[in-house]
Short mmCIF file of C-alpha atoms and ligand atoms in Angstrom, two decimals:
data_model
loop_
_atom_site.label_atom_id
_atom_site.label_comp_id
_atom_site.label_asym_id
_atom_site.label_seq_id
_atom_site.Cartn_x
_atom_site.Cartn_y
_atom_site.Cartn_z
CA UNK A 1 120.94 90.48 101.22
CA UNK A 2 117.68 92.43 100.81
CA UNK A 3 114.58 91.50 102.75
CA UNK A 4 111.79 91.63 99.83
CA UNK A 5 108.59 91.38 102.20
CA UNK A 6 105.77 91.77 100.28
CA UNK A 7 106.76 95.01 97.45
CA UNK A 8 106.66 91.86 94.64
CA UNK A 9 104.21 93.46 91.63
CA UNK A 10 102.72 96.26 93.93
CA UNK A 11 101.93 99.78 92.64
CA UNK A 12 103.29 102.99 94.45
CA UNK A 13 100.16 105.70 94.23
CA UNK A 14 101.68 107.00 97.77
CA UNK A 15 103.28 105.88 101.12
CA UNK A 16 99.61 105.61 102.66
CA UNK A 17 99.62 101.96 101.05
CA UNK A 18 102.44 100.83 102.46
CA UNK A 19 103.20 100.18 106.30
CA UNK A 20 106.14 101.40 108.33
CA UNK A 21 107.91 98.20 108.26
CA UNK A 22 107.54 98.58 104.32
CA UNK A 23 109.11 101.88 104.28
CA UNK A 24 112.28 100.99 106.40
CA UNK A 25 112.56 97.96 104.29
CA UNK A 26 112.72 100.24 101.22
CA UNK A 27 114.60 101.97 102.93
CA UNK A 28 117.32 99.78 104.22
CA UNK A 29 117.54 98.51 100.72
CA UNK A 30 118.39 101.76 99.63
CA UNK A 31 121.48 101.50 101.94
CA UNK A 32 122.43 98.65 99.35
CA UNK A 33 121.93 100.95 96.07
CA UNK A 34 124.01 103.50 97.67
CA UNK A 35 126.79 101.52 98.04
CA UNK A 36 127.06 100.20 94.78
CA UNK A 37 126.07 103.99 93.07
CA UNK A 38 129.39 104.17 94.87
CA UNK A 39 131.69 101.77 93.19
CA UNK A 40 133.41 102.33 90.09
CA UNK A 41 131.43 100.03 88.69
CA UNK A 42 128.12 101.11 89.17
CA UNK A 43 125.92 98.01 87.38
CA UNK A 44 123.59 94.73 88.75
CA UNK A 45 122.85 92.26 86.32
CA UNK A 46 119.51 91.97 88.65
CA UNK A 47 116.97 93.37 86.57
CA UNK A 48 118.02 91.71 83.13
CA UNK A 49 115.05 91.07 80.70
CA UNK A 50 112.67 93.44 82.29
CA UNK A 51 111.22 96.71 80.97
CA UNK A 52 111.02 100.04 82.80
CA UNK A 53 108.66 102.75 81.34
CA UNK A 54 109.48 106.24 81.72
CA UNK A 55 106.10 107.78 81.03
CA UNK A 56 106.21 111.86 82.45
CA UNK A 57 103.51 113.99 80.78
CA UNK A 58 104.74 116.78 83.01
CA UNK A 59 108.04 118.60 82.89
CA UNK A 60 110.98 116.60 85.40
CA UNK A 61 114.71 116.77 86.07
CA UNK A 62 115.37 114.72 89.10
CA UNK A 63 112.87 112.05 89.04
CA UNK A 64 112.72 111.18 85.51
CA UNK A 65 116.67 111.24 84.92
CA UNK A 66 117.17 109.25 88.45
CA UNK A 67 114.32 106.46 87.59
CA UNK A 68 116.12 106.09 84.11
CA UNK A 69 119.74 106.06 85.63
CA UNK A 70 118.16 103.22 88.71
CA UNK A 71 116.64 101.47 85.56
CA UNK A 72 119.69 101.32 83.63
CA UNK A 73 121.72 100.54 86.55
CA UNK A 74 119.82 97.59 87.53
CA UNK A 75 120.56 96.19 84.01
CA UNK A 76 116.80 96.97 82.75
CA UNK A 77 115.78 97.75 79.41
CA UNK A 78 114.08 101.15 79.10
CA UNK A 79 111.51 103.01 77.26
CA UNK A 80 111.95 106.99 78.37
CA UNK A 81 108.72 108.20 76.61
CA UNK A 82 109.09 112.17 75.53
CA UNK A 83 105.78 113.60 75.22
CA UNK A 84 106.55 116.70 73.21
CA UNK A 85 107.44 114.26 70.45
CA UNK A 86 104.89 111.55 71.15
CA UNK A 87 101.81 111.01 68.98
CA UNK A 88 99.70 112.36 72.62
CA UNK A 89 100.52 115.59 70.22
CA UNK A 90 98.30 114.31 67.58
CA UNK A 91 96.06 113.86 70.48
CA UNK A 92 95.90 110.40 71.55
CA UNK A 93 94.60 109.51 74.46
CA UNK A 94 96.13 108.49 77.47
CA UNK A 95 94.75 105.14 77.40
CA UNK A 96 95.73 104.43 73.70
CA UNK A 97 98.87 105.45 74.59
CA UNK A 98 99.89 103.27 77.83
CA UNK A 99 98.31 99.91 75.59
CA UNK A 100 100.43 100.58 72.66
CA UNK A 101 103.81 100.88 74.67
CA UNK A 102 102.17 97.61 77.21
CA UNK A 103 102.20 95.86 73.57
CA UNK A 104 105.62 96.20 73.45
CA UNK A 105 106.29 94.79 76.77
CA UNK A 106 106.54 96.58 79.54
CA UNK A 107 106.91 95.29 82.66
CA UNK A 108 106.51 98.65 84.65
CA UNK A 109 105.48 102.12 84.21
CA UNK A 110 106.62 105.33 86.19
CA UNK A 111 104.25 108.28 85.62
CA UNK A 112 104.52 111.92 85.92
CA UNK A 113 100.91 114.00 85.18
CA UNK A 114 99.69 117.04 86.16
CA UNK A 115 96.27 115.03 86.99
CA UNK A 116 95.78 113.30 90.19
CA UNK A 117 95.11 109.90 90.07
CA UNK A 118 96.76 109.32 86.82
CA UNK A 119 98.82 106.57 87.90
CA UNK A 120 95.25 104.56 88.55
CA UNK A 121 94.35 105.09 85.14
CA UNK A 122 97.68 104.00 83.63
CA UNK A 123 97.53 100.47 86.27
CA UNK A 124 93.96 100.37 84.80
CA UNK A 125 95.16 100.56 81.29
CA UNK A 126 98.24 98.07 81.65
CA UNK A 127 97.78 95.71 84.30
CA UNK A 128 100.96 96.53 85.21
CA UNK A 129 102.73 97.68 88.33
CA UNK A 130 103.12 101.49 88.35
CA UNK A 131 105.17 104.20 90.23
CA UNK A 132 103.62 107.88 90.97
CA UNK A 133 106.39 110.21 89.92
CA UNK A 134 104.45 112.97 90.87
CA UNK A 135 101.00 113.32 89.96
CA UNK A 136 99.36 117.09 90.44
CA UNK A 137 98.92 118.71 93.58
CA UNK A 138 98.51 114.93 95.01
CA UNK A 139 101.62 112.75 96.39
CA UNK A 140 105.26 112.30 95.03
CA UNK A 141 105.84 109.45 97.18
CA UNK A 142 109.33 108.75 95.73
CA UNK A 143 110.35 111.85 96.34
CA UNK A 144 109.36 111.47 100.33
CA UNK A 145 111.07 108.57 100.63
CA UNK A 146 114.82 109.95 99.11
CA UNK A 147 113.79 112.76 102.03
CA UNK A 148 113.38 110.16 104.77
CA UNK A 149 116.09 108.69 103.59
CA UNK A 150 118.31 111.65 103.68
CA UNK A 151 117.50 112.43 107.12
CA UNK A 152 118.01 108.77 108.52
CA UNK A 153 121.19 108.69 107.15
CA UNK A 154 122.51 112.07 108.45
CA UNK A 155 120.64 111.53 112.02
CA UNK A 156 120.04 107.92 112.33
CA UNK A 157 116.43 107.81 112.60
CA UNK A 158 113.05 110.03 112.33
CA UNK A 159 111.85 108.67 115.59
CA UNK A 160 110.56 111.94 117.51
CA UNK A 161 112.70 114.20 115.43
CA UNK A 162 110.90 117.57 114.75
CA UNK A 163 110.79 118.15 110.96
CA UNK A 164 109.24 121.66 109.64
CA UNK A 165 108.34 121.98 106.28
CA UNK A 166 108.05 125.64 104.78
CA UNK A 167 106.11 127.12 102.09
CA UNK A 168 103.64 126.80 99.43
CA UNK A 169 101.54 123.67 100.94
CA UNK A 170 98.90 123.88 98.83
CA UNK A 171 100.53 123.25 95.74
CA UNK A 172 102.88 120.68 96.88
CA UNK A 173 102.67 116.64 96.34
CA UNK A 174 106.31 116.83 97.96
CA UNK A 175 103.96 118.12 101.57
CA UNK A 176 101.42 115.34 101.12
CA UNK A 177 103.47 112.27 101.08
CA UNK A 178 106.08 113.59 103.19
CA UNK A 179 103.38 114.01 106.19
CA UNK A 180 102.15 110.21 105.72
CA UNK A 181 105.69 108.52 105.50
CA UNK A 182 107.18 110.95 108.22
CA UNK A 183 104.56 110.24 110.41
CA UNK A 184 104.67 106.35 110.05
CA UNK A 185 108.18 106.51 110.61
CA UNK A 186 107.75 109.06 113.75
CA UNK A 187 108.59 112.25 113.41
CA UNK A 188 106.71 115.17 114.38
CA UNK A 189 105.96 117.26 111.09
CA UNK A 190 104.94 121.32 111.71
CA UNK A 191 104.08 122.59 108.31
CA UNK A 192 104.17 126.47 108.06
CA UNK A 193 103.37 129.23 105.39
CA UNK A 194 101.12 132.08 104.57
CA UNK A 195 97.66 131.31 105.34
CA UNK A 196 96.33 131.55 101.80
CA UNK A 197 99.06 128.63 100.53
CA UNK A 198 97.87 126.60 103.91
CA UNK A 199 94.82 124.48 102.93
CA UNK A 200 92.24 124.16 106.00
CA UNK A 201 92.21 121.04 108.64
CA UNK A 202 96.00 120.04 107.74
CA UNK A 203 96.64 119.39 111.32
CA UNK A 204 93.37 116.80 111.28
CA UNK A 205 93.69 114.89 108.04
CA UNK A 206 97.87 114.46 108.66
CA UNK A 207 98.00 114.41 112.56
CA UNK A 208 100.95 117.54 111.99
CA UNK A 209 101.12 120.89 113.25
CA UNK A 210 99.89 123.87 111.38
CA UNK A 211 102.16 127.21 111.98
CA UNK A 212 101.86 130.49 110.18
CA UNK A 213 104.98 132.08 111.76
CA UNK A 214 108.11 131.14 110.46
CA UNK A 215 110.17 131.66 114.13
CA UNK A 216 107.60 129.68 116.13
CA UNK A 217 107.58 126.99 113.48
CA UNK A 218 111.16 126.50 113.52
CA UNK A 219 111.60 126.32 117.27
CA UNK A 220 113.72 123.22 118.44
CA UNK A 221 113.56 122.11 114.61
CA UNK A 222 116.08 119.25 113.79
CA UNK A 223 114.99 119.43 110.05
CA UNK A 224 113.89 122.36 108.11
CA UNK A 225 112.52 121.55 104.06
CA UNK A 226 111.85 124.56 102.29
CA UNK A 227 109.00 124.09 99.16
CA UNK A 228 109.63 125.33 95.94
CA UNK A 229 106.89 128.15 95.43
CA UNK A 230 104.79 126.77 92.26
CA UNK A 231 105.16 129.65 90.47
CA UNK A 232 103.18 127.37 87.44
CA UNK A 233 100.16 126.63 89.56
CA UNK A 234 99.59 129.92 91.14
CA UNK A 235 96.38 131.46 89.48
CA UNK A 236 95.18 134.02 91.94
CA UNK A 237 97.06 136.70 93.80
CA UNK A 238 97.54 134.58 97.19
CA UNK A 239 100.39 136.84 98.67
CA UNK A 240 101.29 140.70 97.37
CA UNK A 241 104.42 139.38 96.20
CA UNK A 242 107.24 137.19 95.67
CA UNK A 243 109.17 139.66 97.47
CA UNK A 244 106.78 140.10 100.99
CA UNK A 245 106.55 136.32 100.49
CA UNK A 246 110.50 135.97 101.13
CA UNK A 247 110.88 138.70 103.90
CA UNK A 248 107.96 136.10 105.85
CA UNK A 249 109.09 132.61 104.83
CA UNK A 250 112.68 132.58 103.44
CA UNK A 251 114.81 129.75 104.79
CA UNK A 252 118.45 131.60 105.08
CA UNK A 253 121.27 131.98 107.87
CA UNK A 254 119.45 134.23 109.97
CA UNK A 255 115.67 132.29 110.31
CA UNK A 256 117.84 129.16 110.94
CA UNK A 257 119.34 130.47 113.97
CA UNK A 258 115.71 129.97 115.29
CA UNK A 259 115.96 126.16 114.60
CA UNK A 260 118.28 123.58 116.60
CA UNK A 261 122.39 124.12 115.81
CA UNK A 262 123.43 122.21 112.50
CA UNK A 263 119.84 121.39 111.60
CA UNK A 264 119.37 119.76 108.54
CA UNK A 265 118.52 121.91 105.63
CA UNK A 266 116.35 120.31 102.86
CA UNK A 267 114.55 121.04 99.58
CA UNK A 268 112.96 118.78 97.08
CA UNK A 269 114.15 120.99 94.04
CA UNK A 270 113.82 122.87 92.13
CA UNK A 271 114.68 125.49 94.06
CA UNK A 272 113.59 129.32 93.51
CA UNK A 273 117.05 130.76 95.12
CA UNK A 274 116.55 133.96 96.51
CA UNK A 275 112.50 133.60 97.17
CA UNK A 276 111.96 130.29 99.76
CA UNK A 277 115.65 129.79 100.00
CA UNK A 278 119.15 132.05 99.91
CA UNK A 279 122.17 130.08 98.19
CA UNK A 280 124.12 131.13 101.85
CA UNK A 281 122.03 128.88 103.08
CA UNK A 282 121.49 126.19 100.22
CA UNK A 283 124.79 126.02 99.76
CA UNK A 284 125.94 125.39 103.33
CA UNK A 285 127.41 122.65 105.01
CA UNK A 286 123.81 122.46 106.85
CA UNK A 287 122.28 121.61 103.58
CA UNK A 288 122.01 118.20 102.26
CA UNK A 289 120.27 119.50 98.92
CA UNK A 290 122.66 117.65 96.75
CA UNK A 291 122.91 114.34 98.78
CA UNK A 292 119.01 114.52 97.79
CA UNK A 293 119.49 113.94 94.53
CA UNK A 294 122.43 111.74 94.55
CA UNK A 295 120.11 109.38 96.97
CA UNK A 296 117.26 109.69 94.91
CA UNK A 297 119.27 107.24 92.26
CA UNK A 298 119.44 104.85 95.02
CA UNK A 299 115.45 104.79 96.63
CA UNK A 300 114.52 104.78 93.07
CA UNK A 301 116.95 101.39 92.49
CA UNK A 302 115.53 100.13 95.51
CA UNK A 303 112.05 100.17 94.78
CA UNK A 304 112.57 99.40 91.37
CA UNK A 305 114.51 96.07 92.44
CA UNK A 306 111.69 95.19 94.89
CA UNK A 307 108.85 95.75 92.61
CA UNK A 308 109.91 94.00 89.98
CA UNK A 309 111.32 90.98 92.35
CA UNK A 310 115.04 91.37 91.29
CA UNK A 311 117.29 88.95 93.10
CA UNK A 312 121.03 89.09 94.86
N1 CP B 401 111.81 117.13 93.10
C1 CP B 401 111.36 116.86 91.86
O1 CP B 401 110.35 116.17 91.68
O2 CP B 401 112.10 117.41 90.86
P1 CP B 401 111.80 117.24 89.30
O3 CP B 401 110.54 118.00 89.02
O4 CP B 401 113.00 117.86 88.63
O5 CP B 401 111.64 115.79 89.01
#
Protein backbone atom coordinates (compact mmCIF):
# COMPACT_ATOMS: atom_id res chain seq x y z
CA UNK A 1 0.00 0.00 0.00
CA UNK A 2 1.27 3.50 -0.88
CA UNK A 3 0.24 6.52 1.15
CA UNK A 4 -0.69 9.12 -1.79
CA UNK A 5 -0.98 12.37 0.52
CA UNK A 6 -1.46 15.10 -1.50
CA UNK A 7 1.26 14.49 -4.93
CA UNK A 8 -2.37 13.94 -7.02
CA UNK A 9 -1.84 16.44 -10.35
CA UNK A 10 1.08 18.47 -8.71
CA UNK A 11 4.08 19.73 -10.73
CA UNK A 12 7.78 19.00 -9.60
CA UNK A 13 9.83 22.51 -10.45
CA UNK A 14 12.06 21.40 -7.23
CA UNK A 15 11.92 19.84 -3.69
CA UNK A 16 11.36 23.50 -2.20
CA UNK A 17 7.51 22.82 -3.01
CA UNK A 18 7.18 19.94 -1.34
CA UNK A 19 7.45 19.30 2.57
CA UNK A 20 9.53 16.70 4.36
CA UNK A 21 6.72 14.45 4.99
CA UNK A 22 6.23 14.66 1.06
CA UNK A 23 9.66 13.63 0.36
CA UNK A 24 9.77 10.48 2.69
CA UNK A 25 6.45 9.61 1.26
CA UNK A 26 8.06 9.64 -2.22
CA UNK A 27 10.39 8.15 -0.86
CA UNK A 28 8.98 5.20 0.92
CA UNK A 29 7.08 4.59 -2.23
CA UNK A 30 10.14 4.21 -3.97
CA UNK A 31 10.87 1.24 -1.59
CA UNK A 32 7.76 -0.28 -3.50
CA UNK A 33 9.23 0.39 -7.20
CA UNK A 34 12.36 -1.17 -6.13
CA UNK A 35 10.98 -4.20 -5.30
CA UNK A 36 9.10 -4.85 -8.20
CA UNK A 37 12.24 -3.38 -10.68
CA UNK A 38 13.33 -6.52 -8.89
CA UNK A 39 11.05 -9.25 -9.99
CA UNK A 40 11.25 -11.04 -13.10
CA UNK A 41 8.42 -9.52 -14.03
CA UNK A 42 9.01 -6.07 -13.85
CA UNK A 43 5.29 -4.48 -15.01
CA UNK A 44 2.01 -2.63 -13.03
CA UNK A 45 -0.98 -2.42 -14.90
CA UNK A 46 -1.34 0.95 -12.63
CA UNK A 47 -0.83 3.56 -15.01
CA UNK A 48 -2.97 2.07 -18.01
CA UNK A 49 -4.56 4.78 -20.31
CA UNK A 50 -2.35 7.58 -19.30
CA UNK A 51 0.30 9.45 -21.30
CA UNK A 52 3.85 10.28 -20.22
CA UNK A 53 5.78 12.96 -22.26
CA UNK A 54 9.35 12.72 -22.60
CA UNK A 55 10.15 16.26 -23.66
CA UNK A 56 14.39 16.87 -23.13
CA UNK A 57 15.66 19.77 -25.26
CA UNK A 58 19.00 19.13 -23.64
CA UNK A 59 21.28 16.15 -24.07
CA UNK A 60 20.35 13.08 -21.14
CA UNK A 61 21.27 9.47 -20.44
CA UNK A 62 20.02 8.65 -17.04
CA UNK A 63 17.01 10.69 -16.58
CA UNK A 64 15.43 10.51 -19.85
CA UNK A 65 16.02 6.59 -20.36
CA UNK A 66 14.91 5.98 -16.49
CA UNK A 67 11.56 8.31 -16.80
CA UNK A 68 10.80 6.28 -20.09
CA UNK A 69 11.67 2.79 -18.53
CA UNK A 70 9.30 4.06 -14.95
CA UNK A 71 6.72 5.11 -17.70
CA UNK A 72 6.69 1.98 -19.49
CA UNK A 73 6.87 0.02 -16.43
CA UNK A 74 3.90 1.47 -14.90
CA UNK A 75 1.96 0.33 -18.03
CA UNK A 76 1.83 4.09 -19.50
CA UNK A 77 1.74 5.04 -22.95
CA UNK A 78 4.67 7.23 -24.00
CA UNK A 79 5.67 9.96 -26.24
CA UNK A 80 9.81 10.22 -25.98
CA UNK A 81 10.09 13.49 -28.02
CA UNK A 82 13.76 13.70 -29.89
CA UNK A 83 14.53 17.17 -30.57
CA UNK A 84 17.24 16.80 -33.17
CA UNK A 85 14.48 15.38 -35.33
CA UNK A 86 11.58 17.50 -34.14
CA UNK A 87 10.10 20.34 -36.21
CA UNK A 88 11.79 22.83 -32.98
CA UNK A 89 14.56 22.40 -35.99
CA UNK A 90 12.42 24.24 -38.34
CA UNK A 91 12.20 26.53 -35.46
CA UNK A 92 9.06 26.21 -33.69
CA UNK A 93 8.57 27.50 -30.69
CA UNK A 94 8.45 26.01 -27.50
CA UNK A 95 4.98 26.83 -26.90
CA UNK A 96 3.71 25.55 -30.35
CA UNK A 97 5.38 22.67 -29.63
CA UNK A 98 4.11 21.49 -25.98
CA UNK A 99 0.15 22.39 -27.50
CA UNK A 100 0.56 20.25 -30.47
CA UNK A 101 1.81 17.07 -28.49
CA UNK A 102 -1.10 18.31 -25.36
CA UNK A 103 -3.52 17.81 -28.55
CA UNK A 104 -2.65 14.48 -28.67
CA UNK A 105 -3.22 13.78 -25.11
CA UNK A 106 -0.89 13.97 -22.77
CA UNK A 107 -1.45 13.58 -19.45
CA UNK A 108 2.14 14.60 -18.21
CA UNK A 109 5.23 16.15 -19.39
CA UNK A 110 8.91 15.64 -18.10
CA UNK A 111 11.25 18.41 -19.32
CA UNK A 112 14.87 18.74 -19.79
CA UNK A 113 16.13 22.58 -21.02
CA UNK A 114 19.06 24.32 -20.72
CA UNK A 115 16.72 27.41 -19.56
CA UNK A 116 15.62 27.80 -16.08
CA UNK A 117 12.19 27.92 -15.50
CA UNK A 118 11.25 26.03 -18.52
CA UNK A 119 9.16 23.62 -16.85
CA UNK A 120 6.75 26.85 -15.87
CA UNK A 121 6.43 27.64 -19.33
CA UNK A 122 5.62 24.10 -20.51
CA UNK A 123 2.73 23.83 -17.19
CA UNK A 124 1.75 27.26 -18.68
CA UNK A 125 1.42 25.91 -22.13
CA UNK A 126 -0.41 22.50 -21.19
CA UNK A 127 -2.23 22.73 -18.12
CA UNK A 128 -0.72 19.78 -17.33
CA UNK A 129 1.32 18.38 -14.49
CA UNK A 130 5.07 18.60 -15.26
CA UNK A 131 8.40 17.11 -13.95
CA UNK A 132 11.85 19.27 -14.03
CA UNK A 133 14.34 16.84 -15.48
CA UNK A 134 16.87 19.24 -15.16
CA UNK A 135 16.45 22.65 -16.20
CA UNK A 136 19.91 24.89 -16.55
CA UNK A 137 22.05 25.75 -13.83
CA UNK A 138 18.62 25.63 -11.65
CA UNK A 139 17.31 22.30 -9.78
CA UNK A 140 17.21 18.56 -10.94
CA UNK A 141 14.98 17.66 -8.23
CA UNK A 142 14.59 14.03 -9.43
CA UNK A 143 17.88 13.54 -9.46
CA UNK A 144 18.16 14.69 -5.50
CA UNK A 145 15.71 12.56 -4.57
CA UNK A 146 17.35 8.99 -6.26
CA UNK A 147 20.48 10.61 -4.01
CA UNK A 148 18.46 10.75 -0.80
CA UNK A 149 17.25 7.78 -1.60
CA UNK A 150 20.49 6.06 -2.08
CA UNK A 151 21.81 7.18 1.10
CA UNK A 152 18.65 6.18 3.26
CA UNK A 153 18.82 2.95 2.00
CA UNK A 154 22.57 2.25 2.58
CA UNK A 155 22.46 4.21 6.15
CA UNK A 156 18.94 4.25 7.19
CA UNK A 157 18.29 7.81 7.41
CA UNK A 158 19.81 11.47 6.61
CA UNK A 159 18.96 12.62 10.06
CA UNK A 160 22.29 14.51 11.23
CA UNK A 161 24.41 12.64 8.76
CA UNK A 162 27.22 14.91 7.36
CA UNK A 163 27.00 14.91 3.53
CA UNK A 164 29.87 16.92 1.47
CA UNK A 165 29.34 17.68 -1.91
CA UNK A 166 32.52 18.45 -4.14
CA UNK A 167 33.08 20.45 -7.12
CA UNK A 168 31.82 22.69 -9.70
CA UNK A 169 28.76 24.35 -7.61
CA UNK A 170 28.10 26.87 -9.78
CA UNK A 171 27.13 25.00 -12.64
CA UNK A 172 25.27 22.34 -10.94
CA UNK A 173 21.23 21.88 -10.62
CA UNK A 174 22.35 18.40 -9.00
CA UNK A 175 23.93 21.12 -5.79
CA UNK A 176 20.74 23.17 -5.70
CA UNK A 177 18.11 20.65 -5.06
CA UNK A 178 20.24 18.41 -3.21
CA UNK A 179 20.81 21.30 -0.43
CA UNK A 180 16.84 21.89 -0.12
CA UNK A 181 15.75 18.12 0.10
CA UNK A 182 18.90 17.18 2.28
CA UNK A 183 18.22 19.77 4.51
CA UNK A 184 14.41 19.03 4.98
CA UNK A 185 15.26 15.62 5.56
CA UNK A 186 18.29 16.62 8.09
CA UNK A 187 21.44 16.28 7.11
CA UNK A 188 24.14 18.65 7.41
CA UNK A 189 25.36 19.54 3.74
CA UNK A 190 29.24 21.22 3.47
CA UNK A 191 29.63 22.09 -0.13
CA UNK A 192 33.34 22.59 -1.18
CA UNK A 193 35.33 23.67 -4.39
CA UNK A 194 37.54 26.29 -5.83
CA UNK A 195 36.38 29.62 -4.99
CA UNK A 196 35.67 30.78 -8.53
CA UNK A 197 33.05 27.56 -9.10
CA UNK A 198 31.58 28.60 -5.40
CA UNK A 199 28.83 31.21 -5.99
CA UNK A 200 28.72 33.88 -2.96
CA UNK A 201 26.24 33.56 0.27
CA UNK A 202 25.72 29.62 -0.32
CA UNK A 203 25.92 29.08 3.33
CA UNK A 204 22.87 31.88 3.76
CA UNK A 205 20.42 31.09 1.00
CA UNK A 206 20.83 26.94 1.78
CA UNK A 207 21.59 27.01 5.61
CA UNK A 208 24.99 24.57 4.45
CA UNK A 209 28.50 25.00 4.99
CA UNK A 210 30.79 26.58 2.51
CA UNK A 211 34.52 24.91 2.45
CA UNK A 212 37.27 25.62 0.00
CA UNK A 213 39.64 22.88 1.28
CA UNK A 214 38.99 19.58 0.27
CA UNK A 215 40.58 17.83 3.79
CA UNK A 216 38.64 20.16 6.11
CA UNK A 217 35.51 19.61 4.07
CA UNK A 218 35.64 16.01 4.30
CA UNK A 219 36.30 15.75 8.00
CA UNK A 220 33.89 13.23 9.84
CA UNK A 221 32.02 13.01 6.33
CA UNK A 222 29.51 10.03 6.18
CA UNK A 223 28.75 10.93 2.45
CA UNK A 224 31.00 12.36 -0.07
CA UNK A 225 29.17 13.36 -3.90
CA UNK A 226 31.61 14.40 -6.27
CA UNK A 227 30.04 16.96 -9.29
CA UNK A 228 30.69 16.37 -12.68
CA UNK A 229 32.86 19.49 -13.83
CA UNK A 230 30.53 21.16 -16.68
CA UNK A 231 33.01 21.15 -19.03
CA UNK A 232 29.86 22.58 -21.56
CA UNK A 233 29.08 25.56 -19.39
CA UNK A 234 32.48 26.72 -18.55
CA UNK A 235 33.09 30.04 -20.56
CA UNK A 236 35.86 31.76 -18.71
CA UNK A 237 39.14 30.43 -17.41
CA UNK A 238 37.86 29.82 -13.65
CA UNK A 239 40.82 27.45 -12.61
CA UNK A 240 44.42 27.09 -14.68
CA UNK A 241 43.43 23.73 -15.48
CA UNK A 242 41.68 20.58 -15.48
CA UNK A 243 44.75 19.17 -14.20
CA UNK A 244 45.49 21.79 -10.90
CA UNK A 245 41.70 21.39 -10.59
CA UNK A 246 42.15 17.47 -9.82
CA UNK A 247 45.42 17.68 -7.67
CA UNK A 248 42.81 20.26 -5.28
CA UNK A 249 39.43 18.53 -5.52
CA UNK A 250 39.71 14.91 -6.80
CA UNK A 251 37.61 12.45 -4.85
CA UNK A 252 40.05 9.16 -4.88
CA UNK A 253 41.46 6.59 -2.17
CA UNK A 254 43.75 8.86 -0.62
CA UNK A 255 41.32 12.30 0.03
CA UNK A 256 38.79 9.70 1.35
CA UNK A 257 40.91 8.59 4.07
CA UNK A 258 40.10 12.16 5.39
CA UNK A 259 36.33 11.28 5.51
CA UNK A 260 34.63 8.69 8.06
CA UNK A 261 35.67 4.69 7.26
CA UNK A 262 33.32 3.18 4.45
CA UNK A 263 31.76 6.54 3.66
CA UNK A 264 29.49 6.57 1.00
CA UNK A 265 30.83 7.59 -2.31
CA UNK A 266 28.36 9.32 -4.73
CA UNK A 267 28.10 11.04 -8.13
CA UNK A 268 25.15 12.11 -10.13
CA UNK A 269 26.86 11.12 -13.54
CA UNK A 270 28.24 11.64 -15.81
CA UNK A 271 31.30 11.31 -14.45
CA UNK A 272 34.70 12.96 -15.81
CA UNK A 273 37.00 9.86 -14.46
CA UNK A 274 40.28 10.94 -13.78
CA UNK A 275 39.40 14.91 -13.15
CA UNK A 276 36.64 15.06 -9.94
CA UNK A 277 36.82 11.36 -9.52
CA UNK A 278 39.56 8.26 -10.00
CA UNK A 279 37.81 4.87 -11.22
CA UNK A 280 39.89 3.32 -7.82
CA UNK A 281 37.62 5.09 -6.18
CA UNK A 282 34.35 5.04 -8.43
CA UNK A 283 34.65 1.73 -8.78
CA UNK A 284 34.95 0.70 -5.13
CA UNK A 285 32.89 -1.09 -2.89
CA UNK A 286 32.48 2.53 -1.12
CA UNK A 287 30.75 3.72 -4.17
CA UNK A 288 27.14 3.37 -4.76
CA UNK A 289 27.43 5.12 -8.33
CA UNK A 290 25.61 2.35 -10.01
CA UNK A 291 22.86 1.69 -7.33
CA UNK A 292 22.19 5.51 -8.42
CA UNK A 293 21.05 4.77 -11.48
CA UNK A 294 19.41 1.52 -10.94
CA UNK A 295 17.25 3.57 -8.13
CA UNK A 296 16.65 6.31 -10.26
CA UNK A 297 14.09 3.80 -12.30
CA UNK A 298 12.37 3.41 -9.10
CA UNK A 299 11.97 7.42 -7.59
CA UNK A 300 11.09 8.14 -11.10
CA UNK A 301 8.10 5.18 -10.90
CA UNK A 302 7.26 6.55 -7.71
CA UNK A 303 6.58 9.95 -8.51
CA UNK A 304 5.23 9.12 -11.67
CA UNK A 305 2.55 6.74 -9.89
CA UNK A 306 1.73 9.51 -7.37
CA UNK A 307 1.34 12.28 -9.77
CA UNK A 308 -0.71 10.81 -11.95
CA UNK A 309 -2.90 9.07 -8.98
CA UNK A 310 -2.13 5.41 -10.02
CA UNK A 311 -3.73 2.91 -7.70
CA UNK A 312 -2.62 -0.66 -5.92
N1 LIG B 1 22.56 12.77 -13.70
C1 LIG B 1 21.97 13.10 -14.87
O1 LIG B 1 21.10 13.98 -14.91
O2 LIG B 1 22.43 12.40 -15.94
P1 LIG B 1 21.90 12.58 -17.44
O3 LIG B 1 22.36 13.93 -17.89
O4 LIG B 1 22.55 11.46 -18.20
O5 LIG B 1 20.41 12.50 -17.43
Amino acid sequence: MIESFNLLGRNMYDLDDYTAEELNAILDATVVMKEINQRDYKKLPTLKGKTVCTLFIENSTRTKISFELAASRLSADLISFQASTSSLQKGESLQDTVETLNAMGVDLYIIRHSSPGSPHLVHKYSNKPVVNGGDGRHAHPTQALLDMYSIKEKLGTLNGLKVVIVGDITNSRVVRSNLIGMKKLGAEVTICGPRTLVPGYMDEIYGCKVEYDLKTALKDADVVMGLRMQLERQTEGLFPSLEEYSKHYNICRETMKWAKKDALVMHPGPMNRGIEILPEIAESPQSVIIEQVANGVAVRMALLFLILGGKM
